[in-house]
Each structure stands twice: as structure tokens, then as C-alpha cells.
Amino acid sequence: MAVVDHHPRTHSDMKLFRLCPFWQPGSQTSSSSLSARNLQSQSSRNLVGTKPRPKTVSSVARSLLPPRRRLRLDPANNLYFPYEPGKQVKSAIRLKNTSRSHVAFKFQTTAPKSCYMCPPGGILAPGESLIATVFRFVEHPENSQKHLDQKTKVKFKIMSLKVKEDTEYAPELFEEQKDDVVVERILRVVFLDTERPSPALEKLKRQLAEAEAALEARKKPPVDAGPRVVGEGLVIDEWKERREKYLARQQIEAVDSL
């Protein structure tokens, strides 16, 4: 006996059934088995591959927080240069190690052909500071007007790296331990008008004078602090004096014995 469908399917229903075959009768079993196979294959891929290491709360917190700076910079954000077109000008910046460990630092610039730093890098002990000098060539403007506010693409980057006390500085340290390198600051260049006195210009002159004095002090030979002590506290000058007295006594005794 034929069963009469009292609800004939419309054209839109037939179209919907063709688009969604899983809704058709008898397709529930096949769809569930397909889903199970997909889950099984996905789980097997996860088992074969390397499982990612679970992140701890501390590691997630450290990733969200900004890196702790090891150096204090003065000036903090800019490198000030006197505006003298056609000349090589100098800037200065003070670096101080504010951490409890030895810190290596390194300069980088986007214009290595026209800029260089002295020193380009080094190691600072806890609490130690120095003034680095930065040299740059200032090009002539396109017209005769001054361009003190001209935008420059030249930037300087200062990086730091925590090192052991007996570490000798080498630029390769920052490549070998690049995961531990911290970018302290990216400095932009600011030109100063030498004909207009300003606090920034006066401060730059003082820092350049301090850097020049420190450089001259490093060039001088070490001051003689007295006789050099060797061995178990034996002083060289005293040893010579005692030796001379001993030889003199030997000569006197030899003369008296004759």
C-alpha cells in the first residue's frame, strides 16, 4: 500500500535539502561516523607531533610586562647634535648601570657610514657609568635656509645584555645570546641651533667636555703608587736595600779577617 505524503515538498525545501545533505533521512549515522573519524585523525596527529610546552602563569605575566631596563640614559630619548652643515658634529650620552649585575651594552645605527660611536660597546659594573660620544656628518640642506626641524631617518639603538663579572666584551655576545638582549631605547636625532643658547646645548657642551676629559685620563699611563709588592708581601725596593747592606757587611768582614 502506498503512503501518501500530505505535505508535499516545495522547490525551496528541495533546494535546502540538496545544500544540506546531512539533514536528509538516514544521514545521521554517516555524519556521526564521519565526525568520529575526523576527531580520531586529529587526535592521532596531535600524538605524533610534538606537544607544546604549557605556559606557566609567571611566563605569561613576563611576556605581557615591558622588559626591565638595565641602563639609565641621559638624555633619555634624544641625541642632540649642533647644527653645522658640512661638518662632523658630536653628541654625548651618559649610560649608567642601574642593575645588580654586570651589563654589556652595544650601539647600533641605521647610518653606519656617516655615524659612529665611541665606544661602540662595553661592559659596565653595577653602578658604573660612562659618557659615550656619537659622531655624525651633517649634510648641507637643499636650499640656503636652516632646517633645524628637518625629519631625519637616522636612528640610534642601545641594547643591553646581562653578563658575568669576568666576561670580556665582544659584539658577538649579542648574537649568541639574542634571546636575552633588551632594547633599552631607540634614540632620535635632534639638531640644536648653535647661535641660540639653550639648556640642551649647554648640557651637551658639559657632557662633551666630561667625555673628552675621561678619554684623556684613559690615555695617561697609570700613576706609580709606590713599590710593587710581589710574592709573600716582599717589596722589591726593600729587597734591593737589604741585599746591598748584606753585601756591604760581607765585604767588611772579609777585610777584617785579613
mmCIF file of C-alpha atoms in Angstrom:
data_model
loop_
_atom_site.group_PDB
_atom_site.id
_atom_site.type_symbol
_atom_site.label_atom_id
_atom_site.label_comp_id
_atom_site.label_asym_id
_atom_site.label_seq_id
_atom_site.Cartn_x
_atom_site.Cartn_y
_atom_site.Cartn_z
ATOM 1 C CA MET A 1 0.000 0.000 0.000
ATOM 2 C CA ALA A 2 1.453 3.361 -0.995
ATOM 3 C CA VAL A 3 1.861 6.051 1.600
ATOM 4 C CA VAL A 4 0.608 9.414 0.541
ATOM 5 C CA ASP A 5 2.665 12.423 1.637
ATOM 6 C CA HIS A 6 0.203 15.042 2.791
ATOM 7 C CA HIS A 7 2.969 17.680 2.936
ATOM 8 C CA PRO A 8 4.484 17.883 -0.489
ATOM 9 C CA ARG A 9 7.957 19.371 -0.641
ATOM 10 C CA THR A 10 8.238 22.744 -2.232
ATOM 11 C CA HIS A 11 11.014 23.853 -4.547
ATOM 12 C CA SER A 12 12.749 25.794 -1.740
ATOM 13 C CA ASP A 13 12.639 22.713 0.531
ATOM 14 C CA MET A 14 14.214 20.569 -2.162
ATOM 15 C CA LYS A 15 16.938 23.166 -2.680
ATOM 16 C CA LEU A 16 17.625 23.303 1.065
ATOM 17 C CA PHE A 17 17.882 19.505 1.218
ATOM 18 C CA ARG A 18 20.329 19.477 -1.650
ATOM 19 C CA LEU A 19 22.507 22.103 0.084
ATOM 20 C CA CYS A 20 22.415 20.354 3.461
ATOM 21 C CA PRO A 21 22.532 16.592 2.788
ATOM 22 C CA PHE A 22 23.157 15.822 6.462
ATOM 23 C CA TRP A 23 19.555 16.795 7.178
ATOM 24 C CA GLN A 24 18.231 14.101 4.911
ATOM 25 C CA PRO A 25 16.830 10.951 6.493
ATOM 26 C CA GLY A 26 19.344 8.197 7.047
ATOM 27 C CA SER A 27 22.337 10.529 7.015
ATOM 28 C CA GLN A 28 22.686 10.882 10.794
ATOM 29 C CA THR A 29 24.703 7.698 11.133
ATOM 30 C CA SER A 30 27.097 8.594 8.328
ATOM 31 C CA SER A 31 27.608 12.140 9.651
ATOM 32 C CA SER A 32 28.317 10.952 13.194
ATOM 33 C CA SER A 33 30.788 8.342 11.943
ATOM 34 C CA LEU A 34 32.480 10.978 9.796
ATOM 35 C CA SER A 35 32.828 13.293 12.771
ATOM 36 C CA ALA A 36 34.282 10.474 14.853
ATOM 37 C CA ARG A 37 36.843 9.701 12.163
ATOM 38 C CA ASN A 38 37.823 13.372 11.969
ATOM 39 C CA LEU A 39 38.303 13.571 15.733
ATOM 40 C CA GLN A 40 40.314 10.352 15.733
ATOM 41 C CA SER A 41 42.620 11.543 12.940
ATOM 42 C CA GLN A 42 43.086 14.920 14.648
ATOM 43 C CA SER A 43 43.963 13.291 17.969
ATOM 44 C CA SER A 44 46.419 10.948 16.242
ATOM 45 C CA ARG A 45 48.143 13.935 14.606
ATOM 46 C CA ASN A 46 48.454 15.615 17.982
ATOM 47 C CA LEU A 47 50.008 12.489 19.434
ATOM 48 C CA VAL A 48 52.519 12.167 16.605
ATOM 49 C CA GLY A 49 53.570 15.808 16.669
ATOM 50 C CA THR A 50 55.486 17.478 19.466
ATOM 51 C CA LYS A 51 53.235 18.760 22.213
ATOM 52 C CA PRO A 52 53.773 22.461 23.001
ATOM 53 C CA ARG A 53 55.097 23.197 26.434
ATOM 54 C CA PRO A 54 52.402 24.575 28.713
ATOM 55 C CA LYS A 55 52.902 28.205 29.636
ATOM 56 C CA THR A 56 53.098 28.997 33.306
ATOM 57 C CA VAL A 57 51.444 31.993 34.889
ATOM 58 C CA SER A 58 54.811 33.670 35.502
ATOM 59 C CA SER A 59 55.920 33.287 31.877
ATOM 60 C CA VAL A 60 52.654 34.733 30.607
ATOM 61 C CA ALA A 61 52.956 37.637 33.018
ATOM 62 C CA ARG A 62 56.527 38.333 31.940
ATOM 63 C CA SER A 63 55.509 38.325 28.297
ATOM 64 C CA LEU A 64 52.823 40.927 28.976
ATOM 65 C CA LEU A 65 55.013 43.232 31.057
ATOM 66 C CA PRO A 66 57.578 45.527 29.393
ATOM 67 C CA PRO A 67 61.211 44.406 29.761
ATOM 68 C CA ARG A 68 63.028 45.762 32.783
ATOM 69 C CA ARG A 69 65.676 48.259 31.767
ATOM 70 C CA ARG A 70 69.227 47.815 32.982
ATOM 71 C CA LEU A 71 70.642 51.173 31.888
ATOM 72 C CA ARG A 72 69.722 54.743 32.700
ATOM 73 C CA LEU A 73 70.277 57.088 29.776
ATOM 74 C CA ASP A 74 70.845 60.830 29.895
ATOM 75 C CA PRO A 75 69.372 62.206 27.652
ATOM 76 C CA ALA A 76 66.681 59.571 27.773
ATOM 77 C CA ASN A 77 65.032 59.804 24.354
ATOM 78 C CA ASN A 78 67.064 62.023 22.009
ATOM 79 C CA LEU A 79 70.578 62.550 20.727
ATOM 80 C CA TYR A 80 71.302 66.271 20.427
ATOM 81 C CA PHE A 81 73.686 67.467 17.715
ATOM 82 C CA PRO A 82 74.793 71.027 16.946
ATOM 83 C CA TYR A 83 73.520 72.006 13.536
ATOM 84 C CA GLU A 84 76.637 72.718 11.453
ATOM 85 C CA PRO A 85 76.072 71.675 7.818
ATOM 86 C CA GLY A 86 79.077 70.232 6.037
ATOM 87 C CA LYS A 87 80.860 69.340 9.278
ATOM 88 C CA GLN A 88 81.225 66.344 11.503
ATOM 89 C CA VAL A 89 79.485 67.113 14.786
ATOM 90 C CA LYS A 90 79.390 65.310 18.112
ATOM 91 C CA SER A 91 76.752 64.326 20.601
ATOM 92 C CA ALA A 92 77.076 62.718 24.016
ATOM 93 C CA ILE A 93 75.009 60.405 26.160
ATOM 94 C CA ARG A 94 75.583 59.099 29.670
ATOM 95 C CA LEU A 95 74.942 55.427 30.402
ATOM 96 C CA LYS A 96 74.646 54.119 33.949
ATOM 97 C CA ASN A 97 74.180 50.525 35.016
ATOM 98 C CA THR A 98 71.282 50.526 37.477
ATOM 99 C CA SER A 99 71.109 46.734 37.860
ATOM 100 C CA ARG A 100 72.840 44.456 40.362
ATOM 101 C CA SER A 101 74.867 42.588 37.751
ATOM 102 C CA HIS A 102 77.412 43.393 35.076
ATOM 103 C CA VAL A 103 75.774 44.623 31.869
ATOM 104 C CA ALA A 104 77.133 44.711 28.344
ATOM 105 C CA PHE A 105 75.869 47.474 26.075
ATOM 106 C CA LYS A 106 76.036 47.994 22.344
ATOM 107 C CA PHE A 107 75.191 50.833 19.947
ATOM 108 C CA GLN A 108 73.554 50.371 16.572
ATOM 109 C CA THR A 109 72.641 52.949 13.952
ATOM 110 C CA THR A 110 70.717 52.992 10.711
ATOM 111 C CA ALA A 111 73.524 55.011 9.078
ATOM 112 C CA PRO A 112 76.823 53.259 9.862
ATOM 113 C CA LYS A 113 78.643 55.043 7.015
ATOM 114 C CA SER A 114 78.029 58.555 8.365
ATOM 115 C CA CYS A 115 77.753 57.833 12.103
ATOM 116 C CA TYR A 116 79.881 56.031 14.621
ATOM 117 C CA MET A 117 80.055 55.740 18.400
ATOM 118 C CA CYS A 118 82.946 55.875 20.834
ATOM 119 C CA PRO A 119 82.948 53.422 22.448
ATOM 120 C CA PRO A 120 80.632 51.280 20.291
ATOM 121 C CA GLY A 121 80.089 48.909 23.191
ATOM 122 C CA GLY A 122 81.440 47.740 26.500
ATOM 123 C CA ILE A 123 80.645 46.301 29.919
ATOM 124 C CA LEU A 124 79.538 48.289 32.950
ATOM 125 C CA ALA A 125 79.802 47.057 36.530
ATOM 126 C CA PRO A 126 76.844 47.618 38.889
ATOM 127 C CA GLY A 127 76.524 51.356 39.499
ATOM 128 C CA GLU A 128 79.216 52.233 36.939
ATOM 129 C CA SER A 129 78.599 54.927 34.338
ATOM 130 C CA LEU A 130 80.322 56.471 31.337
ATOM 131 C CA ILE A 131 79.714 59.121 28.704
ATOM 132 C CA ALA A 132 79.712 57.860 25.139
ATOM 133 C CA THR A 133 80.419 60.190 22.232
ATOM 134 C CA VAL A 134 78.475 59.913 18.995
ATOM 135 C CA PHE A 135 79.844 61.364 15.757
ATOM 136 C CA ARG A 136 77.756 62.292 12.768
ATOM 137 C CA PHE A 137 78.244 64.167 9.498
ATOM 138 C CA VAL A 138 75.626 66.848 8.809
ATOM 139 C CA GLU A 139 74.795 67.278 5.154
ATOM 140 C CA HIS A 140 74.071 70.636 3.536
ATOM 141 C CA PRO A 141 70.367 71.483 3.070
ATOM 142 C CA GLU A 142 68.908 71.694 -0.400
ATOM 143 C CA ASN A 143 68.470 75.466 -0.068
ATOM 144 C CA SER A 144 70.190 78.156 1.971
ATOM 145 C CA GLN A 145 67.663 78.041 4.818
ATOM 146 C CA LYS A 146 68.279 76.215 8.047
ATOM 147 C CA HIS A 147 66.383 73.012 8.615
ATOM 148 C CA LEU A 148 66.663 72.509 12.352
ATOM 149 C CA ASP A 149 63.306 70.790 12.366
ATOM 150 C CA GLN A 150 64.052 68.591 9.387
ATOM 151 C CA LYS A 151 62.990 64.989 9.752
ATOM 152 C CA THR A 152 65.813 62.500 9.641
ATOM 153 C CA LYS A 153 65.575 58.770 9.233
ATOM 154 C CA VAL A 154 68.784 58.188 11.169
ATOM 155 C CA LYS A 155 68.172 56.481 14.484
ATOM 156 C CA PHE A 156 70.351 55.007 17.188
ATOM 157 C CA LYS A 157 69.546 51.903 19.189
ATOM 158 C CA ILE A 158 71.108 50.964 22.523
ATOM 159 C CA MET A 159 70.922 47.315 23.584
ATOM 160 C CA SER A 160 71.902 45.665 26.853
ATOM 161 C CA LEU A 161 72.770 42.152 27.950
ATOM 162 C CA LYS A 162 73.336 40.711 31.414
ATOM 163 C CA VAL A 163 76.780 39.080 31.640
ATOM 164 C CA LYS A 164 79.049 37.514 34.231
ATOM 165 C CA GLU A 165 81.666 39.526 36.067
ATOM 166 C CA ASP A 166 84.668 38.010 34.281
ATOM 167 C CA THR A 167 83.175 38.311 30.784
ATOM 168 C CA GLU A 168 85.238 40.075 28.129
ATOM 169 C CA TYR A 169 83.260 42.302 25.801
ATOM 170 C CA ALA A 170 82.723 41.166 22.227
ATOM 171 C CA PRO A 171 79.989 42.236 19.790
ATOM 172 C CA GLU A 172 79.243 38.558 19.120
ATOM 173 C CA LEU A 173 77.768 38.241 22.630
ATOM 174 C CA PHE A 174 74.579 39.914 21.457
ATOM 175 C CA GLU A 175 74.157 37.422 18.621
ATOM 176 C CA GLU A 176 74.998 34.375 20.726
ATOM 177 C CA GLN A 177 72.529 35.382 23.471
ATOM 178 C CA LYS A 178 69.987 37.263 21.377
ATOM 179 C CA ASP A 179 67.058 35.864 23.373
ATOM 180 C CA ASP A 180 68.331 37.720 26.467
ATOM 181 C CA VAL A 181 69.068 41.023 24.727
ATOM 182 C CA VAL A 182 66.975 44.009 25.805
ATOM 183 C CA VAL A 183 66.495 47.069 23.607
ATOM 184 C CA GLU A 184 66.977 49.872 26.082
ATOM 185 C CA ARG A 185 65.961 52.737 23.840
ATOM 186 C CA ILE A 186 65.723 53.890 20.236
ATOM 187 C CA LEU A 187 67.002 57.456 20.102
ATOM 188 C CA ARG A 188 66.058 60.022 17.508
ATOM 189 C CA VAL A 189 68.264 62.873 16.337
ATOM 190 C CA VAL A 190 67.521 66.471 17.334
ATOM 191 C CA PHE A 191 69.514 69.382 15.907
ATOM 192 C CA LEU A 192 70.371 72.399 18.073
ATOM 193 C CA ASP A 193 70.932 75.932 16.811
ATOM 194 C CA THR A 194 74.435 76.935 17.893
ATOM 195 C CA GLU A 195 73.523 80.627 17.654
ATOM 196 C CA ARG A 196 70.721 80.342 20.203
ATOM 197 C CA PRO A 197 71.705 79.394 23.761
ATOM 198 C CA SER A 198 69.507 76.704 25.278
ATOM 199 C CA PRO A 199 69.662 74.340 28.269
ATOM 200 C CA ALA A 200 70.038 71.367 25.935
ATOM 201 C CA LEU A 201 73.010 72.983 24.165
ATOM 202 C CA GLU A 202 74.738 73.875 27.461
ATOM 203 C CA LYS A 203 74.210 70.356 28.764
ATOM 204 C CA LEU A 204 75.641 68.911 25.552
ATOM 205 C CA LYS A 205 78.775 71.060 25.935
ATOM 206 C CA ARG A 206 79.253 69.875 29.540
ATOM 207 C CA GLN A 207 78.863 66.222 28.605
ATOM 208 C CA LEU A 208 81.274 66.538 25.682
ATOM 209 C CA ALA A 209 83.837 68.153 27.990
ATOM 210 C CA GLU A 210 83.431 65.320 30.506
ATOM 211 C CA ALA A 211 83.785 62.720 27.765
ATOM 212 C CA GLU A 212 86.957 64.418 26.466
ATOM 213 C CA ALA A 213 88.443 64.554 29.978
ATOM 214 C CA ALA A 214 87.664 60.880 30.566
ATOM 215 C CA LEU A 215 89.294 59.964 27.237
ATOM 216 C CA GLU A 216 92.463 61.897 28.112
ATOM 217 C CA ALA A 217 92.570 60.226 31.520
ATOM 218 C CA ARG A 218 92.452 56.792 29.901
ATOM 219 C CA LYS A 219 95.348 57.710 27.612
ATOM 220 C CA LYS A 220 97.654 58.638 30.510
ATOM 221 C CA PRO A 221 99.887 55.920 31.965
ATOM 222 C CA PRO A 222 98.892 54.609 35.376
ATOM 223 C CA VAL A 223 100.215 56.583 38.323
ATOM 224 C CA ASP A 224 103.079 54.945 40.232
ATOM 225 C CA ALA A 225 101.587 54.067 43.588
ATOM 226 C CA GLY A 226 104.912 53.102 45.182
ATOM 227 C CA PRO A 227 106.992 49.952 45.183
ATOM 228 C CA ARG A 228 105.386 46.917 43.644
ATOM 229 C CA VAL A 229 104.668 44.045 46.009
ATOM 230 C CA VAL A 230 105.446 40.524 44.828
ATOM 231 C CA GLY A 231 105.499 37.057 46.361
ATOM 232 C CA GLU A 232 104.514 36.926 50.010
ATOM 233 C CA GLY A 233 104.464 40.669 50.555
ATOM 234 C CA LEU A 234 108.134 41.201 49.726
ATOM 235 C CA VAL A 235 108.758 44.713 48.425
ATOM 236 C CA ILE A 236 111.211 44.977 45.545
ATOM 237 C CA ASP A 237 112.870 48.197 46.775
ATOM 238 C CA GLU A 238 113.284 46.832 50.293
ATOM 239 C CA TRP A 239 114.735 43.616 48.904
ATOM 240 C CA LYS A 240 117.357 45.582 46.969
ATOM 241 C CA GLU A 241 118.249 47.630 50.040
ATOM 242 C CA ARG A 242 118.637 44.549 52.203
ATOM 243 C CA ARG A 243 120.759 42.864 49.545
ATOM 244 C CA GLU A 244 123.099 45.844 49.305
ATOM 245 C CA LYS A 245 123.511 46.002 53.096
ATOM 246 C CA TYR A 246 124.269 42.287 53.213
ATOM 247 C CA LEU A 247 126.939 42.570 50.526
ATOM 248 C CA ALA A 248 128.478 45.547 52.302
ATOM 249 C CA ARG A 249 128.718 43.601 55.552
ATOM 250 C CA GLN A 250 130.314 40.687 53.730
ATOM 251 C CA GLN A 251 132.998 42.969 52.287
ATOM 252 C CA ILE A 252 133.746 44.497 55.710
ATOM 253 C CA GLU A 253 134.030 41.106 57.345
ATOM 254 C CA ALA A 254 136.339 39.904 54.572
ATOM 255 C CA VAL A 255 138.629 42.929 55.067
ATOM 256 C CA ASP A 256 138.722 42.472 58.852
ATOM 257 C CA SER A 257 139.668 38.834 58.508
ATOM 258 C CA LEU A 258 142.833 39.680 56.563
#
